[in-house]
Short mmCIF file of C-alpha atoms in Angstrom, two decimals:
data_model
loop_
_atom_site.label_atom_id
_atom_site.label_comp_id
_atom_site.label_asym_id
_atom_site.label_seq_id
_atom_site.Cartn_x
_atom_site.Cartn_y
_atom_site.Cartn_z
CA UNK A 455 -2.78 -23.65 -16.37
CA UNK A 456 -2.31 -19.93 -16.71
CA UNK A 457 0.98 -18.56 -15.51
CA UNK A 458 1.77 -15.17 -14.09
CA UNK A 459 5.39 -14.26 -13.68
CA UNK A 460 6.71 -11.53 -11.44
CA UNK A 461 10.14 -9.98 -11.34
CA UNK A 462 12.22 -9.37 -9.31
CA UNK A 463 11.41 -11.90 -6.61
CA UNK A 464 13.26 -9.86 -4.05
CA UNK A 465 14.92 -6.48 -3.95
CA UNK A 466 16.79 -4.45 -1.39
CA UNK A 467 17.10 -0.74 -1.92
CA UNK A 468 18.09 2.42 -0.12
CA UNK A 469 15.52 4.79 1.26
CA UNK A 470 14.53 7.41 -1.30
CA UNK A 471 15.12 5.29 -4.37
CA UNK A 472 12.46 3.94 -6.73
CA UNK A 473 11.83 0.28 -7.43
CA UNK A 474 10.00 -1.21 -10.39
CA UNK A 475 8.25 -4.58 -10.23
CA UNK A 476 7.06 -6.32 -13.37
CA UNK A 477 4.10 -8.65 -13.72
CA UNK A 478 3.66 -10.67 -16.88
CA UNK A 479 0.96 -13.04 -18.02
CA UNK A 480 2.89 -15.72 -19.88
CA UNK A 481 0.28 -17.68 -21.76
CA UNK A 482 -2.80 -15.50 -21.79
CA UNK A 483 -3.81 -11.91 -22.27
CA UNK A 484 -4.81 -9.99 -19.18
CA UNK A 485 -6.73 -6.78 -19.68
CA UNK A 486 -6.90 -6.47 -15.91
CA UNK A 487 -4.25 -7.22 -13.34
CA UNK A 488 -4.34 -6.71 -9.61
CA UNK A 489 -1.61 -5.54 -7.28
CA UNK A 490 -1.63 -6.64 -3.65
CA UNK A 491 0.55 -5.97 -0.68
CA UNK A 492 0.99 -8.33 2.22
CA UNK A 493 2.65 -7.43 5.50
CA UNK A 494 3.83 -10.23 7.81
CA UNK A 495 0.98 -12.24 9.31
CA UNK A 496 -1.60 -10.10 7.56
CA UNK A 497 -3.93 -10.70 4.66
CA UNK A 498 -3.37 -9.64 1.11
CA UNK A 499 -4.57 -6.10 0.68
CA UNK A 500 -5.61 -4.95 -2.76
CA UNK A 501 -3.69 -1.85 -3.68
CA UNK A 502 -4.94 -1.20 -7.18
CA UNK A 503 -6.50 -2.66 -10.26
CA UNK A 504 -4.40 -2.23 -13.35
CA UNK A 505 -6.28 -1.75 -16.62
CA UNK A 506 -4.62 -2.18 -19.98
CA UNK A 507 -4.54 1.07 -21.89
CA UNK A 508 -6.11 3.17 -19.18
CA UNK A 509 -5.45 4.48 -15.70
CA UNK A 510 -5.27 2.16 -12.76
CA UNK A 511 -7.97 2.17 -10.11
CA UNK A 512 -6.51 2.64 -6.66
CA UNK A 513 -7.99 1.47 -3.38
CA UNK A 514 -8.74 3.95 -0.69
CA UNK A 515 -5.65 4.97 1.21
CA UNK A 516 -3.19 3.96 -1.52
CA UNK A 517 -1.24 6.91 -2.92
CA UNK A 518 -1.33 6.81 -6.69
CA UNK A 519 1.66 9.14 -6.96
CA UNK A 520 3.74 6.86 -4.80
CA UNK A 521 2.71 3.57 -6.36
CA UNK A 522 2.81 4.14 -10.10
CA UNK A 523 1.11 1.51 -12.20
CA UNK A 524 1.54 1.12 -15.91
CA UNK A 525 -0.32 -1.48 -17.97
CA UNK A 526 0.96 -0.79 -21.44
CA UNK A 527 0.26 -4.15 -23.00
CA UNK A 528 -2.05 -7.12 -22.56
CA UNK A 529 0.71 -9.14 -20.95
CA UNK A 530 2.62 -6.67 -18.81
CA UNK A 531 1.80 -4.49 -15.84
CA UNK A 532 4.41 -2.68 -13.77
CA UNK A 533 4.33 -1.26 -10.27
CA UNK A 534 6.87 1.39 -9.37
CA UNK A 535 7.35 2.25 -5.73
CA UNK A 536 8.68 5.79 -5.85
CA UNK A 537 10.87 7.30 -3.16
CA UNK A 538 10.67 4.11 -1.15
CA UNK A 539 10.84 4.25 2.64
CA UNK A 540 11.35 1.48 5.20
CA UNK A 541 7.60 1.32 5.87
CA UNK A 542 7.12 0.32 2.22
CA UNK A 543 9.00 -2.90 2.92
CA UNK A 544 6.51 -5.64 2.16
CA UNK A 545 5.58 -8.56 -0.07
CA UNK A 546 4.05 -7.26 -3.30
CA UNK A 547 2.04 -9.72 -5.37
CA UNK A 548 0.34 -9.29 -8.70
CA UNK A 549 -2.45 -11.41 -10.09
CA UNK A 550 -4.65 -11.81 -13.10
CA UNK A 551 -7.97 -13.53 -13.50
CA UNK A 552 -8.79 -16.07 -16.17
CA UNK A 553 -12.37 -16.73 -17.14
CA UNK A 554 -14.27 -13.62 -16.17
CA UNK A 555 -15.32 -12.32 -12.78
CA UNK A 556 -15.82 -15.77 -11.27
CA UNK A 557 -12.68 -17.16 -12.79
CA UNK A 558 -9.57 -18.38 -11.09
CA UNK A 559 -7.08 -15.83 -9.90
CA UNK A 560 -3.49 -16.62 -10.74
CA UNK A 561 -0.75 -15.00 -8.75
CA UNK A 562 2.77 -14.05 -9.55
CA UNK A 563 5.51 -15.39 -7.33
CA UNK A 564 5.60 -12.16 -5.37
CA UNK A 565 8.30 -9.57 -4.86
CA UNK A 566 9.77 -9.03 -1.44
CA UNK A 567 10.89 -5.45 -1.05
CA UNK A 568 13.21 -4.39 1.73
CA UNK A 569 13.96 -0.69 2.04
CA UNK A 570 16.95 0.15 4.19
CA UNK B 1207 -16.87 -5.54 11.12
CA UNK B 1208 -14.25 -6.86 8.73
CA UNK B 1209 -15.41 -7.71 5.23
CA UNK B 1210 -13.97 -11.21 5.52
CA UNK B 1211 -13.06 -12.74 8.87
CA UNK B 1212 -11.10 -15.85 9.68
CA UNK B 1213 -9.67 -17.31 12.85
CA UNK B 1214 -5.91 -16.87 12.36
CA UNK B 1215 -5.11 -20.01 14.35
CA UNK B 1216 -2.75 -21.76 14.35
CA UNK B 1217 -4.63 -25.00 14.33
CA UNK B 1218 -2.27 -27.72 15.53
CA UNK B 1219 -3.49 -31.19 14.57
CA UNK B 1220 -1.88 -34.63 14.31
CA UNK B 1221 -1.60 -36.47 11.03
CA UNK B 1222 -4.82 -38.19 10.10
CA UNK B 1223 -7.03 -35.73 11.96
CA UNK B 1224 -10.01 -33.94 10.52
CA UNK B 1225 -9.98 -30.18 10.80
CA UNK B 1226 -12.45 -27.50 9.78
CA UNK B 1227 -12.12 -23.78 9.20
CA UNK B 1228 -14.86 -21.21 8.95
CA UNK B 1229 -14.88 -17.84 7.30
CA UNK B 1230 -17.56 -15.17 7.62
CA UNK B 1231 -18.26 -12.38 5.16
CA UNK B 1232 -20.15 -9.15 5.61
CA UNK B 1233 -21.62 -8.44 2.20
CA UNK B 1234 -24.74 -10.49 1.54
CA UNK B 1235 -24.49 -9.68 -2.17
CA UNK B 1236 -21.18 -11.53 -2.48
CA UNK B 1237 -21.26 -13.75 -5.49
CA UNK B 1238 -18.39 -16.19 -5.47
CA UNK B 1239 -16.13 -17.71 -2.93
CA UNK B 1240 -12.79 -19.44 -2.92
CA UNK B 1241 -10.28 -21.11 -0.68
CA UNK B 1242 -6.65 -20.43 -1.47
CA UNK B 1243 -3.61 -22.00 0.09
CA UNK B 1244 -0.50 -20.00 0.84
CA UNK B 1245 2.77 -21.54 1.91
CA UNK B 1246 5.26 -19.46 3.85
CA UNK B 1247 6.76 -16.67 1.73
CA UNK B 1248 5.02 -17.95 -1.38
CA UNK B 1249 2.17 -16.73 -3.51
CA UNK B 1250 -1.38 -17.97 -2.86
CA UNK B 1251 -2.68 -20.79 -5.02
CA UNK B 1252 -6.25 -21.78 -5.62
CA UNK B 1253 -7.31 -24.77 -3.55
CA UNK B 1254 -10.95 -24.85 -4.57
CA UNK B 1255 -13.93 -22.73 -5.45
CA UNK B 1256 -16.95 -22.93 -3.18
CA UNK B 1257 -20.28 -23.71 -4.79
CA UNK B 1258 -23.73 -23.12 -3.36
CA UNK B 1259 -24.46 -26.82 -3.14
CA UNK B 1260 -21.12 -27.56 -1.52
CA UNK B 1261 -18.32 -29.38 -3.25
CA UNK B 1262 -15.68 -31.95 -2.53
CA UNK B 1263 -12.24 -32.53 -3.96
CA UNK B 1264 -10.56 -35.56 -2.49
CA UNK B 1265 -9.95 -34.93 1.19
CA UNK B 1266 -11.22 -31.35 0.97
CA UNK B 1267 -14.85 -30.31 1.31
CA UNK B 1268 -16.09 -26.74 0.95
CA UNK B 1269 -19.51 -25.50 1.93
CA UNK B 1270 -21.39 -22.23 1.67
CA UNK B 1271 -24.09 -21.00 4.03
CA UNK B 1272 -25.60 -17.87 2.50
CA UNK B 1273 -28.16 -17.37 5.26
CA UNK B 1274 -25.44 -17.13 7.91
CA UNK B 1275 -22.88 -15.66 5.51
CA UNK B 1276 -20.07 -18.09 6.05
CA UNK B 1277 -18.07 -20.63 4.14
CA UNK B 1278 -16.22 -23.58 5.52
CA UNK B 1279 -13.35 -25.84 4.56
CA UNK B 1280 -13.06 -29.37 5.92
CA UNK B 1281 -9.85 -31.33 5.58
CA UNK B 1282 -10.01 -35.05 6.28
CA UNK B 1283 -7.08 -37.35 7.00
CA UNK B 1284 -4.65 -34.45 7.38
CA UNK B 1285 -1.19 -34.84 5.87
CA UNK B 1286 2.03 -33.14 6.90
CA UNK B 1287 1.97 -31.43 3.52
CA UNK B 1288 -1.33 -29.76 4.38
CA UNK B 1289 0.52 -27.43 6.74
CA UNK B 1290 -0.02 -23.97 5.28
CA UNK B 1291 -2.17 -20.89 5.62
CA UNK B 1292 -5.64 -21.17 4.15
CA UNK B 1293 -7.09 -17.97 2.77
CA UNK B 1294 -10.79 -17.35 2.43
CA UNK B 1295 -11.49 -15.17 -0.60
CA UNK B 1296 -14.81 -13.53 -1.34
CA UNK B 1297 -15.83 -11.87 -4.57
CA UNK B 1298 -17.92 -8.99 -3.28
CA UNK B 1299 -20.40 -7.18 -5.42
CA UNK B 1300 -20.13 -3.59 -4.22
CA UNK B 1301 -21.23 -2.06 -7.48
CA UNK B 1302 -18.16 -3.58 -9.05
CA UNK B 1303 -16.42 -6.89 -8.58
CA UNK B 1304 -13.90 -6.90 -5.77
CA UNK B 1305 -11.98 -9.80 -4.33
CA UNK B 1306 -11.41 -9.54 -0.60
CA UNK B 1307 -9.01 -11.79 1.25
CA UNK B 1308 -9.27 -13.00 4.81
CA UNK B 1309 -6.17 -12.91 6.99
CA UNK B 1310 -5.86 -16.65 6.62
CA UNK B 1311 -5.99 -19.57 9.02
CA UNK B 1312 -2.72 -21.26 9.74
CA UNK B 1313 -2.70 -25.05 9.90
CA UNK B 1314 0.14 -27.07 11.39
CA UNK B 1315 -0.04 -30.83 10.95
CA UNK B 1316 2.39 -32.75 13.12
CA UNK B 1317 3.59 -36.38 12.93
#
């Protein structure tokens, strides 16, 4: 089946620094990727939809200048958390859909960010 | 009202038991529905899609009730390995396609 790989799987950083998370589709091309955030015991919340070659679409309440998304190729999307603060500590997961709007969603392994 | 609502549980059941989860959704124009399984600190993985006529995959049965706007997941003969969080996912048609996740229902199967 389709594989989505995410890196790094966990990262610890100091407050004020920026962190980049990569999401790759390994055996298929993904014109659209999705970035989610999940806090403990809560559901996955869609942060933004990443579109290859164009600007990402952000969900309401998500700061586009803080969470920079770049989708420069059909197999790679990146999420950069800029000037991270402790409240940004969370589980960030990317996904890509195979087979159109009703297709299966494949998730990356997730990246656990801890901001000290 | 939340777009997708699930009972968070946990549901504690013994091995071999039958357990059912429900999930309600708010948007009547929603087009497709899924159940995902998420193990602790792992990414969600597709368990099964939910079809209008209902569908079964081994011990798992999914059903959709459009009139009442809910989907259900039935697990028969529970195994220890079924212990996980089950996420209800709805593809809402709000002018564009949007997948919305429920908070998940936690299942604990004990020996």
